[in-house]
mmCIF file with all atom_site columns, C-alpha atoms in Angstrom:
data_model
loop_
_atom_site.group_PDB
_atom_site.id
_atom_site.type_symbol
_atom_site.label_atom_id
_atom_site.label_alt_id
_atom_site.label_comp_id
_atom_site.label_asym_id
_atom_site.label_entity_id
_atom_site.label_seq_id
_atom_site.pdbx_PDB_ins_code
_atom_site.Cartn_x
_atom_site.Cartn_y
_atom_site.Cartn_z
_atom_site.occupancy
_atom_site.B_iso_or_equiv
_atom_site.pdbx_formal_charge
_atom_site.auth_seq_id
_atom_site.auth_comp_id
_atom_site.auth_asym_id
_atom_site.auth_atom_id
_atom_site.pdbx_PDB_model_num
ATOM 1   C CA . UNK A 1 1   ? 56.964 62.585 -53.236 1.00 89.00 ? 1   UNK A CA 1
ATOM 2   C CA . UNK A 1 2   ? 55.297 60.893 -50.050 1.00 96.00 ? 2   UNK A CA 1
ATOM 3   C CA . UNK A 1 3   ? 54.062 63.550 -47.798 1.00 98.00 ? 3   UNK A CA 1
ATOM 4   C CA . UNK A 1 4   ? 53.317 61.862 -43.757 1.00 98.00 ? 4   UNK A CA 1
ATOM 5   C CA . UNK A 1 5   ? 52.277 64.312 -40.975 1.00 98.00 ? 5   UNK A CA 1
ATOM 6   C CA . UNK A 1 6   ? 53.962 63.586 -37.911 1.00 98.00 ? 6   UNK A CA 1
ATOM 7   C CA . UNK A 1 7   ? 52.214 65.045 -34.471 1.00 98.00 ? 7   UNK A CA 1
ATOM 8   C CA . UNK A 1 8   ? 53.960 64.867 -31.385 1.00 98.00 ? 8   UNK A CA 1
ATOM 9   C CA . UNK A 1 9   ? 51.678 65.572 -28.116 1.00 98.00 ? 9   UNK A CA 1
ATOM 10  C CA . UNK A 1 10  ? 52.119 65.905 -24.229 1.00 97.00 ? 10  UNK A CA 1
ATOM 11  C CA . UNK A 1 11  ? 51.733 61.874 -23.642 1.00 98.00 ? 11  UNK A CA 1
ATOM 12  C CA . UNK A 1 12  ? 54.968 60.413 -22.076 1.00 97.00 ? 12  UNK A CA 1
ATOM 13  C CA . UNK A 1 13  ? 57.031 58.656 -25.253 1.00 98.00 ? 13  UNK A CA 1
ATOM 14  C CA . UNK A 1 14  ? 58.145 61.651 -27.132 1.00 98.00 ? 14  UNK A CA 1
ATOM 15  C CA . UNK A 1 15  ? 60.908 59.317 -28.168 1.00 98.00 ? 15  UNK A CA 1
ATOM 16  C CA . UNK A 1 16  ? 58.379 57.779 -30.711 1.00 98.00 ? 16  UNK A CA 1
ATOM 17  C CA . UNK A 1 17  ? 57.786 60.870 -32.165 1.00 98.00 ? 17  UNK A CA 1
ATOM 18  C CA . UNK A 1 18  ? 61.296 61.371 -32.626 1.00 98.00 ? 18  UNK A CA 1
ATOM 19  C CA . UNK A 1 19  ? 62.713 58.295 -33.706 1.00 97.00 ? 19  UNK A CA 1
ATOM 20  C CA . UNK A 1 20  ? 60.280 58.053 -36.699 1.00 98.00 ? 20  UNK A CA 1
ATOM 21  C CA . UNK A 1 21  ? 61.035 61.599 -37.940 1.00 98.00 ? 21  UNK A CA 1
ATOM 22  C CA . UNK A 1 22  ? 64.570 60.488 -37.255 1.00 96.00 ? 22  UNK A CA 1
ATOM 23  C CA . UNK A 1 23  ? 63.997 56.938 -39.824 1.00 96.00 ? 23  UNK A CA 1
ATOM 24  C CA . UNK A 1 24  ? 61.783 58.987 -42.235 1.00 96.00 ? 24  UNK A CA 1
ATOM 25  C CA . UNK A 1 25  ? 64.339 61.970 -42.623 1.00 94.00 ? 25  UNK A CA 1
ATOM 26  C CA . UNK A 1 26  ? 66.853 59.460 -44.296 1.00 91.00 ? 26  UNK A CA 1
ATOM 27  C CA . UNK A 1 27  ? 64.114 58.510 -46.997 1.00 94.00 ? 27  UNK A CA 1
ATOM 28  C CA . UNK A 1 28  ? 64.461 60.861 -49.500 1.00 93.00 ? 28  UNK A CA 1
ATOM 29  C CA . UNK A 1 29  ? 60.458 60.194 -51.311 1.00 95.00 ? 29  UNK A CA 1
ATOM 30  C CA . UNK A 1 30  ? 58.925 61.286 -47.692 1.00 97.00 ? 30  UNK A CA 1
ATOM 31  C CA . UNK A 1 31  ? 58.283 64.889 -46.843 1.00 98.00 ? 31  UNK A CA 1
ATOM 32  C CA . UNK A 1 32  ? 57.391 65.160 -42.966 1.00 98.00 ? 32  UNK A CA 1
ATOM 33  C CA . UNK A 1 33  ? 54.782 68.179 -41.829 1.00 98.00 ? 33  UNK A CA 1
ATOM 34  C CA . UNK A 1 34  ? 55.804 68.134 -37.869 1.00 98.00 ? 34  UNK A CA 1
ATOM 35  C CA . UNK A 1 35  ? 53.015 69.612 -35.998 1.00 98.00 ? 35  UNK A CA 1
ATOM 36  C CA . UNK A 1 36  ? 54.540 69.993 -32.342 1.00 98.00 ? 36  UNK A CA 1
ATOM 37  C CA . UNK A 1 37  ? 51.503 71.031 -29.686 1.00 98.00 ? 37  UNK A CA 1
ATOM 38  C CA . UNK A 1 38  ? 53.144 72.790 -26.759 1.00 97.00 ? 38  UNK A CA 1
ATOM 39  C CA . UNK A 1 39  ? 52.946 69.589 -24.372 1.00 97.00 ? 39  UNK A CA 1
ATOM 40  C CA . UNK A 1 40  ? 54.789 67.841 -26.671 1.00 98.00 ? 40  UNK A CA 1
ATOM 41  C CA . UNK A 1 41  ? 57.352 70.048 -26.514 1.00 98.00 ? 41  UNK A CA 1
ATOM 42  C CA . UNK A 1 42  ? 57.860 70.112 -22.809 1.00 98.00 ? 42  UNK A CA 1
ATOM 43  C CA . UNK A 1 43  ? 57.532 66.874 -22.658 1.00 97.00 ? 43  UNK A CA 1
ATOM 44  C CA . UNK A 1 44  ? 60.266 65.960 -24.821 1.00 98.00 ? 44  UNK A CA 1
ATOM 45  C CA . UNK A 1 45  ? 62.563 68.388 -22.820 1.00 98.00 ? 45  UNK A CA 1
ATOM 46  C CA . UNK A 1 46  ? 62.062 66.276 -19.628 1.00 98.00 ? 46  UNK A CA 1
ATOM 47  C CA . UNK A 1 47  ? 62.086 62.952 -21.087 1.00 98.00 ? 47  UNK A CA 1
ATOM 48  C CA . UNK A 1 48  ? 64.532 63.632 -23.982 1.00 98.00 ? 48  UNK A CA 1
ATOM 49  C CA . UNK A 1 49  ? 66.036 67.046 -22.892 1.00 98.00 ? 49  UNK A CA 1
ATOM 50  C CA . UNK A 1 50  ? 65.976 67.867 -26.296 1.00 98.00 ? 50  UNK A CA 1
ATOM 51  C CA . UNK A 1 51  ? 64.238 71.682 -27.086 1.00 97.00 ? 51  UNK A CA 1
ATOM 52  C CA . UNK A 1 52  ? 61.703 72.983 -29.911 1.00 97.00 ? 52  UNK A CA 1
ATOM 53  C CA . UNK A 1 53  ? 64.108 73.316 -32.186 1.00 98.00 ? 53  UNK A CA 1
ATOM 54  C CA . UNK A 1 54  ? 66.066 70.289 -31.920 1.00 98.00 ? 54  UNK A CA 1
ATOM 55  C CA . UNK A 1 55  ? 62.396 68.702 -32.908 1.00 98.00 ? 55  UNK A CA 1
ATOM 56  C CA . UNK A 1 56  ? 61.705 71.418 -35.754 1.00 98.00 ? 56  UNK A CA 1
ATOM 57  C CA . UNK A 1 57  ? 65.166 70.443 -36.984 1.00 98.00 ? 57  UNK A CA 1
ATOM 58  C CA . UNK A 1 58  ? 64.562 66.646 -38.058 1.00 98.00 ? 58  UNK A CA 1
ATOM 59  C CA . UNK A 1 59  ? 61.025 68.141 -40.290 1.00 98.00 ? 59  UNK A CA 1
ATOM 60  C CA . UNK A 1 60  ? 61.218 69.001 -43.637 1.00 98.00 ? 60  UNK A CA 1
ATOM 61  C CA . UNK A 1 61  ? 58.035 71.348 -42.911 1.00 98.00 ? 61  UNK A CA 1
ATOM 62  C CA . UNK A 1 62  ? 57.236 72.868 -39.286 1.00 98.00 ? 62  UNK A CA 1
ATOM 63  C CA . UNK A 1 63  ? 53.193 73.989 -38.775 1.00 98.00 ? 63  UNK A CA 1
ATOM 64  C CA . UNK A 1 64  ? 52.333 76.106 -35.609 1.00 98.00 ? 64  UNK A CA 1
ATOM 65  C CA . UNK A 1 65  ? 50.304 73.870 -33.699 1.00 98.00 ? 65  UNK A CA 1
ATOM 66  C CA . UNK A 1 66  ? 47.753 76.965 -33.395 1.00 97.00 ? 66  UNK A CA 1
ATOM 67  C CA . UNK A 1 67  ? 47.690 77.748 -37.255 1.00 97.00 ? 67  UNK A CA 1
ATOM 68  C CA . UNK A 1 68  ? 44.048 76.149 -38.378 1.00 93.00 ? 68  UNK A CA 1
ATOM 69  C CA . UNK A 1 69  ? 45.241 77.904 -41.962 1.00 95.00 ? 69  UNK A CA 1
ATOM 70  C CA . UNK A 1 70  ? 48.190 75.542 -42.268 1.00 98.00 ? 70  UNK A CA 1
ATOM 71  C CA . UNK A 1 71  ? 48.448 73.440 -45.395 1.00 98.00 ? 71  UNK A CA 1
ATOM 72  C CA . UNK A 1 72  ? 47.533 70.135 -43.745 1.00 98.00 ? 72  UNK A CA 1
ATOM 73  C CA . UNK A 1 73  ? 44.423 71.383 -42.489 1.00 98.00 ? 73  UNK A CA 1
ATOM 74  C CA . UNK A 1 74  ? 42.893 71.413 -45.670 1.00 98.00 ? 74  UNK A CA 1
ATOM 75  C CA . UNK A 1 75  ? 41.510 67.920 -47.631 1.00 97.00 ? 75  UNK A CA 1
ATOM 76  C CA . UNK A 1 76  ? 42.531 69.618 -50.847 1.00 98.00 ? 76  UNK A CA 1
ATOM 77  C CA . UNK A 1 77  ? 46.537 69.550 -49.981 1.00 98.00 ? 77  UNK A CA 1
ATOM 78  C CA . UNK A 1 78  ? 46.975 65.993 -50.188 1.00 98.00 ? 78  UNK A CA 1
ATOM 79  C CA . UNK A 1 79  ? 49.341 63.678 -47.838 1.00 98.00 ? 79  UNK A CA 1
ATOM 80  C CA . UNK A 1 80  ? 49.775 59.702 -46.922 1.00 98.00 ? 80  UNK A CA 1
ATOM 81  C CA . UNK A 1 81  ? 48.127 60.337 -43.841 1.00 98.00 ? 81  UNK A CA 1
ATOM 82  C CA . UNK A 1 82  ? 49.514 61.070 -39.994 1.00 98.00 ? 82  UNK A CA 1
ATOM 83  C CA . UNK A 1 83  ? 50.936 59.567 -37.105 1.00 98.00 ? 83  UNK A CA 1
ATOM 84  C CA . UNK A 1 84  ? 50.607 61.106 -33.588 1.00 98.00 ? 84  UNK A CA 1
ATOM 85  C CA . UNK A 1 85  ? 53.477 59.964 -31.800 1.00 98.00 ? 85  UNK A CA 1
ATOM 86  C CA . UNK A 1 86  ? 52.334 59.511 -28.913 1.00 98.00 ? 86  UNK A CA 1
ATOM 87  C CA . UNK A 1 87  ? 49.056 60.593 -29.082 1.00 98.00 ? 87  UNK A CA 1
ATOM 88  C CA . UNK A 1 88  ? 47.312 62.203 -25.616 1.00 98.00 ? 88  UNK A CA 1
ATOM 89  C CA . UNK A 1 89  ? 44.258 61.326 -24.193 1.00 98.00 ? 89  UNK A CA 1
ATOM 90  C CA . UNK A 1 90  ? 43.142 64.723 -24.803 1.00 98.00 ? 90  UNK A CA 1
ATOM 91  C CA . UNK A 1 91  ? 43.971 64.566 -28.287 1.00 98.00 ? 91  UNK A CA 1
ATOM 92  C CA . UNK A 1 92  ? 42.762 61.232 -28.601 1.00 98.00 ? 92  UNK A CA 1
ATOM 93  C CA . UNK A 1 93  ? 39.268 62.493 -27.084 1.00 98.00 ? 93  UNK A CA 1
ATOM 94  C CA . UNK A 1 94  ? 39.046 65.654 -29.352 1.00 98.00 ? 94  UNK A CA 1
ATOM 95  C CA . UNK A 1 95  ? 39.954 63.645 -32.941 1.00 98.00 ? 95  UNK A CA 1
ATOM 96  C CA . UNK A 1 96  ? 37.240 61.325 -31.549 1.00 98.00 ? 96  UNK A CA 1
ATOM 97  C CA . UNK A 1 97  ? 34.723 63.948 -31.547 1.00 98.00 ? 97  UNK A CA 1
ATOM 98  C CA . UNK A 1 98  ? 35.558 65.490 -34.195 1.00 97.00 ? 98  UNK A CA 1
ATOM 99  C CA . UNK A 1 99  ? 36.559 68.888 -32.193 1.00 96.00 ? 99  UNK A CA 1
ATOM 100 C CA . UNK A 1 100 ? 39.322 70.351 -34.302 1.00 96.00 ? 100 UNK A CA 1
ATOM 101 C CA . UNK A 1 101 ? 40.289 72.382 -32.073 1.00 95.00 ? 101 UNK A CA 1
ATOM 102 C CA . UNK A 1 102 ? 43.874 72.776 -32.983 1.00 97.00 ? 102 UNK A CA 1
ATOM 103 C CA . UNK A 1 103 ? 45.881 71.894 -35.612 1.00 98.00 ? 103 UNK A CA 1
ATOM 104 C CA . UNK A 1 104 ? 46.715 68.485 -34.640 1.00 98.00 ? 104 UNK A CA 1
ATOM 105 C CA . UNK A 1 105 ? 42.768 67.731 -34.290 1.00 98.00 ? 105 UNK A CA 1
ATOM 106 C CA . UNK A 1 106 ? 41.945 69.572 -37.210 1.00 98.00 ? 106 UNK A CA 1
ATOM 107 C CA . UNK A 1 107 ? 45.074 67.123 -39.615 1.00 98.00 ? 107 UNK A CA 1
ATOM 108 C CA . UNK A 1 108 ? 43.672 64.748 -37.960 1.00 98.00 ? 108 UNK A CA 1
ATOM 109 C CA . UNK A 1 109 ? 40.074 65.379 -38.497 1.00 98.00 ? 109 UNK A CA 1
ATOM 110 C CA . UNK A 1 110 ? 41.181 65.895 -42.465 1.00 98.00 ? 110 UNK A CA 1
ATOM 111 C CA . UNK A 1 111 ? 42.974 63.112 -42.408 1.00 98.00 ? 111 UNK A CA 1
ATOM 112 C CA . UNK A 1 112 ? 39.704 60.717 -41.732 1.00 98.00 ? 112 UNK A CA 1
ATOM 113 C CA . UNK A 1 113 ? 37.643 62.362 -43.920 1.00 98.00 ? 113 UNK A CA 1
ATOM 114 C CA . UNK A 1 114 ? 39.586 61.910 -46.840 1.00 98.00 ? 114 UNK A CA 1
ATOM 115 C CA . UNK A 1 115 ? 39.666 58.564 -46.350 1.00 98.00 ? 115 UNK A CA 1
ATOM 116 C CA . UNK A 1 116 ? 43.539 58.797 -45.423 1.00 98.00 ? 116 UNK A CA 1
ATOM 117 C CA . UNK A 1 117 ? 45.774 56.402 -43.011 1.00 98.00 ? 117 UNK A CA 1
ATOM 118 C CA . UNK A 1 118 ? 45.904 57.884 -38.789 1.00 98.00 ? 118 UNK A CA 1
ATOM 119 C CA . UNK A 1 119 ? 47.422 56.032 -36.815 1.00 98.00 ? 119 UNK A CA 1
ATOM 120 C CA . UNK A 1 120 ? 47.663 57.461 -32.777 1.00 98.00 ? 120 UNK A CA 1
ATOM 121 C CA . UNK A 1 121 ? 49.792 55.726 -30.508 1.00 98.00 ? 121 UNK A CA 1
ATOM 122 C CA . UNK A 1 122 ? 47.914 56.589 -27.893 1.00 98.00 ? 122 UNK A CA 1
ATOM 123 C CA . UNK A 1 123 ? 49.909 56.582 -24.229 1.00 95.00 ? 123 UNK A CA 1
ATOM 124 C CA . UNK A 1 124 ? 48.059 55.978 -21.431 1.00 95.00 ? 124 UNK A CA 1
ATOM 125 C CA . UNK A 1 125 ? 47.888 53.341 -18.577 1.00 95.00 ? 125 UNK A CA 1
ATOM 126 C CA . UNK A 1 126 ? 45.470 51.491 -17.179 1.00 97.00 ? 126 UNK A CA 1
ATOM 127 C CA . UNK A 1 127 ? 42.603 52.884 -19.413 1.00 97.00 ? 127 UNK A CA 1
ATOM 128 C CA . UNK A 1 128 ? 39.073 54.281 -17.941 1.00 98.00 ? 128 UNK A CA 1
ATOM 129 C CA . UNK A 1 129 ? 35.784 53.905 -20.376 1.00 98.00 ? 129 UNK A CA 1
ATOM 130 C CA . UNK A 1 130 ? 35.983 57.245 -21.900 1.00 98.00 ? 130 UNK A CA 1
ATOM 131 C CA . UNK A 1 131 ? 39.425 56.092 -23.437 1.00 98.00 ? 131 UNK A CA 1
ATOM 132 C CA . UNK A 1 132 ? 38.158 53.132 -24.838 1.00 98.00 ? 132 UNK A CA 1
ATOM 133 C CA . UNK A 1 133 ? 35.153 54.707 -26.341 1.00 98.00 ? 133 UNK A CA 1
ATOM 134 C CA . UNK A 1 134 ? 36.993 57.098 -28.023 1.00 98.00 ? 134 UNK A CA 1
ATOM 135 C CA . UNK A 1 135 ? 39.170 54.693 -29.092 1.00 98.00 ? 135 UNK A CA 1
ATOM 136 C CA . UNK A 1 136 ? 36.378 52.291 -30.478 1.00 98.00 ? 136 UNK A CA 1
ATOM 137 C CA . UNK A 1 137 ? 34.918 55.744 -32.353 1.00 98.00 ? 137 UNK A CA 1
ATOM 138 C CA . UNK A 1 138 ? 38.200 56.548 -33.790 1.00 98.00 ? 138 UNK A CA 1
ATOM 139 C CA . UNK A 1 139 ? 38.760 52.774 -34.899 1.00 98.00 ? 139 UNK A CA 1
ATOM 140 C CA . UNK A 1 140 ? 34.853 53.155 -36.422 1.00 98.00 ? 140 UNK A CA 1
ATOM 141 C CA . UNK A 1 141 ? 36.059 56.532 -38.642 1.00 98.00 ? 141 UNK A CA 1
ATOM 142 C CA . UNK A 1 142 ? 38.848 54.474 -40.119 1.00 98.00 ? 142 UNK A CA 1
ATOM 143 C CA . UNK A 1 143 ? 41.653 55.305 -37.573 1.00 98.00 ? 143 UNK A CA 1
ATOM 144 C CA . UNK A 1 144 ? 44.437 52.947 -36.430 1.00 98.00 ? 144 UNK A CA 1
ATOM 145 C CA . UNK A 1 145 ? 45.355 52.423 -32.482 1.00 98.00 ? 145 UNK A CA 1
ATOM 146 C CA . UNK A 1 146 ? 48.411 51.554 -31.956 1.00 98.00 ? 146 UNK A CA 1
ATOM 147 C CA . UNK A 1 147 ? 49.738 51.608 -28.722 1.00 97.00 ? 147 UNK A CA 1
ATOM 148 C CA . UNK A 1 148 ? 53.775 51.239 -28.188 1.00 97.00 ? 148 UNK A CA 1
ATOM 149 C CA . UNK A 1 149 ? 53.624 48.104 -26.739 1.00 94.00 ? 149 UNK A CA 1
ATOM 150 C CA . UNK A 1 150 ? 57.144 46.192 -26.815 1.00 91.00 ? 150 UNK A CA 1
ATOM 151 C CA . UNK A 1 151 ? 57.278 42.740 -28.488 1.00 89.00 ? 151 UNK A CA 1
ATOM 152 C CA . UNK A 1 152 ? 59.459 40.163 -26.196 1.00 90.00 ? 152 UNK A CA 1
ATOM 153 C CA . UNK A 1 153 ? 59.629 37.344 -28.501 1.00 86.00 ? 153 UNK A CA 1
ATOM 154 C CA . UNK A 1 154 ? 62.356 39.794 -30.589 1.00 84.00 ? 154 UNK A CA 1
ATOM 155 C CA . UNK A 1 155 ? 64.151 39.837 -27.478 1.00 88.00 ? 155 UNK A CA 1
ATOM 156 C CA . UNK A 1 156 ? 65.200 43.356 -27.428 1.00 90.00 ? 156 UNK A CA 1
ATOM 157 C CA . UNK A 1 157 ? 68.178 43.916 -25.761 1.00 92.00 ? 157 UNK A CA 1
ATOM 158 C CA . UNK A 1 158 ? 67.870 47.876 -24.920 1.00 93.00 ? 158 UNK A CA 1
ATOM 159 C CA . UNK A 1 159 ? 65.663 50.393 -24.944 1.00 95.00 ? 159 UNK A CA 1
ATOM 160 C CA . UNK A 1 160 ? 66.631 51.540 -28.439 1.00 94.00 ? 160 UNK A CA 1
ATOM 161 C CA . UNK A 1 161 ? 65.068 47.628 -29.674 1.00 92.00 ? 161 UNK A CA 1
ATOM 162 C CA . UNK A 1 162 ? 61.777 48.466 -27.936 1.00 94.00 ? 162 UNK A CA 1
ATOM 163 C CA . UNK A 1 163 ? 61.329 52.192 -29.535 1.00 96.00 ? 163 UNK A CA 1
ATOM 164 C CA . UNK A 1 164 ? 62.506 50.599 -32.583 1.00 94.00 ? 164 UNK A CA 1
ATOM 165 C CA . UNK A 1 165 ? 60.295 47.695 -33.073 1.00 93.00 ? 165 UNK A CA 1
ATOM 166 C CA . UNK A 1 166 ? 56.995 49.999 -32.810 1.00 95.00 ? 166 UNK A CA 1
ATOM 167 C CA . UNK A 1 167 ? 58.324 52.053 -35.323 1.00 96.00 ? 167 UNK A CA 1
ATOM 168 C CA . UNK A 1 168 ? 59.013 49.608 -37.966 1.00 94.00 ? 168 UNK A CA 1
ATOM 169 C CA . UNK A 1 169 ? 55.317 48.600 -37.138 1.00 94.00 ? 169 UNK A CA 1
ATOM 170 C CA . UNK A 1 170 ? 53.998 52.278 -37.790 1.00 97.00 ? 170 UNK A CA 1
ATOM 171 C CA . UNK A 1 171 ? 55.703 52.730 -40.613 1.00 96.00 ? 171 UNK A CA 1
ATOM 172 C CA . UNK A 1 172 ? 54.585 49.188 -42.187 1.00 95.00 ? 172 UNK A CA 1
ATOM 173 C CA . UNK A 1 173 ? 51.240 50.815 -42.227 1.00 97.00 ? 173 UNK A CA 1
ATOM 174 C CA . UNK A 1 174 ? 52.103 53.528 -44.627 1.00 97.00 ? 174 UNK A CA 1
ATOM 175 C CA . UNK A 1 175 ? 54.988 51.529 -46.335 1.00 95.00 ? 175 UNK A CA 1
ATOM 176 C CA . UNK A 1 176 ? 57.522 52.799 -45.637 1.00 95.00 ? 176 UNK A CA 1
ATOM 177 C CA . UNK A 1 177 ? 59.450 50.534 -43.404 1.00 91.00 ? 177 UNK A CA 1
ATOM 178 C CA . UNK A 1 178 ? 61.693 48.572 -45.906 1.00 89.00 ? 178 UNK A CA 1
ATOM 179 C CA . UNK A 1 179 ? 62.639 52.283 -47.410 1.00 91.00 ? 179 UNK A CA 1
ATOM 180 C CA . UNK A 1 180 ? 63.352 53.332 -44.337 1.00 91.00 ? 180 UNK A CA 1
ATOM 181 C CA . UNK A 1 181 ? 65.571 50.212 -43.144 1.00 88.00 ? 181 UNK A CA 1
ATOM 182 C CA . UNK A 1 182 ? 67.462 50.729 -46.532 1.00 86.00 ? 182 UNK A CA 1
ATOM 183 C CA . UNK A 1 183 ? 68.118 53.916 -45.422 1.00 82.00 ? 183 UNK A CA 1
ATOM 184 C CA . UNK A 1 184 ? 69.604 53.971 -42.153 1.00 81.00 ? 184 UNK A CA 1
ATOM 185 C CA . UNK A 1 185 ? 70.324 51.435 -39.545 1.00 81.00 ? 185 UNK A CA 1
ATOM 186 C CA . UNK A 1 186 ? 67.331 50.016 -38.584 1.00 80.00 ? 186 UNK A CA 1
ATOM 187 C CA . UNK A 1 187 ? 67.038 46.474 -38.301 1.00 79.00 ? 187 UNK A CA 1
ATOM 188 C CA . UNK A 1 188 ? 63.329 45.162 -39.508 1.00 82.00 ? 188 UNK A CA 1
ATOM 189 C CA . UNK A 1 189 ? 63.043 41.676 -37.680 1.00 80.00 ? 189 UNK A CA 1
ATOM 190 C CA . UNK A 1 190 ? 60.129 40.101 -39.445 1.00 82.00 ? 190 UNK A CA 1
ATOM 191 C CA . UNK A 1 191 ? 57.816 37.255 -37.015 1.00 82.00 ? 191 UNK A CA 1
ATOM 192 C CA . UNK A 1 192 ? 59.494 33.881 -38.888 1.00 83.00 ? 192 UNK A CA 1
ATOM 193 C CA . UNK A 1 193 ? 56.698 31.922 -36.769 1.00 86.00 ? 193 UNK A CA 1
ATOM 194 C CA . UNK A 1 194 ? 57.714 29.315 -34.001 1.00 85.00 ? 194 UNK A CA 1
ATOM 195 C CA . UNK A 1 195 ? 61.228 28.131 -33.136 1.00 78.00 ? 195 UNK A CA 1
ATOM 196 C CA . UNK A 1 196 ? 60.821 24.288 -32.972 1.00 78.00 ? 196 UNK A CA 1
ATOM 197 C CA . UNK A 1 197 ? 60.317 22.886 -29.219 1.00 69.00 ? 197 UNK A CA 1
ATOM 198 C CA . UNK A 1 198 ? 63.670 21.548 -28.002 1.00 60.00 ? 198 UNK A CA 1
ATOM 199 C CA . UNK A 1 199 ? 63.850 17.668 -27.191 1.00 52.00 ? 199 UNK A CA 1
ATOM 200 C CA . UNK A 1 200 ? 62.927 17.426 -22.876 1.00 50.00 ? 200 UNK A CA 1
#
């Protein structure tokens, strides 16, 4: 059994937060740990209009986003690592220096010291120094940025394309994207390089 913490913060793209527990739930070797800070969930009522539960609903396992005695806040209960989908500036900052301050810090914190996969799609546009920085310091613990940024060459053709193609690119890094394409209807488009110029 897989386990993959899933964090979902106040940055605008709930929907990424979603859609993978939505593609992991269908997997049957993945256990998700949803750890839903309060942002998060107003944020996904006014993007998604979707409430706590409705979230809590597509875990297998739920963690108070206050509860610094949860399981995944400890090195010694062991997981695949953790996404934070979409991952705050704030949150970004505070798993940069190593605050732990809550319990999506403080998975994430465990997460990079146990030499585990984090990847933070961090949200935020245009970005100021202290973003970057803490981006570079994350990136020099062993982090992954990855920012939702849409691929045109697929030529997606709604929105559903563009939420989809970042999170058959998150879950490549832990795997799990071919499981999770056999598993539901998600279409992995793989770069086949270069179509051939057409004759002037």
């Amino acid at each position: 059994m897989k386990r993959l913490i899933v964090a979902i913060t106040g940055a605008s793209g709930a929907i990424y937060g979603v859609r993978l527990l939505q593609l992991l739930r269908a997997v049957p070797e993945v256990e998700t740990h949803l750890v839903l800070s309060q942002a998060g969930g107003l944020t996904a009522a006014q993007e998604l209009d979707m409430t706590r539960g409705d979230l809590e609903a597509l875990a297998d396992v739920v963690h108070n986003p206050r509860d610094i005695g949860a399981s995944v806040a400890s090195g010694s209960f062991v997981t695949d690592g953790m996404v934070v989908a979409p991952c705050s500036m704030k949150t970004l900052a505070s798993i940069a220096l190593g605050l732990a301050d809550n319990l999506v810090s403080r998975a994430a914190d465990v997460v990079l010291k146990e030499r585990r996969r984090l990847v933070l799609l961090a949200r935020e546009t245009p970005l100021n120094q202290a973003h970057l920085r803490n981006m570079l310091a994350v990136t020099e613990m062993g982090g992954v940025i990855c920012p939702p940024v849409p691929a045109f060459y697929q030529r997606p053709r709604s929105l559903d394309d563009v939420v989809d193609h970042t999170c058959v690119r998150v879950l490549d890094l832990f795997g799990l994207a071919d499981s999770a394409a056999a598993a539901s209807p998600l279409t992995v488009r793989r770069w086949p390089g270069l179509a051939p110029a057409s004759a002037a």
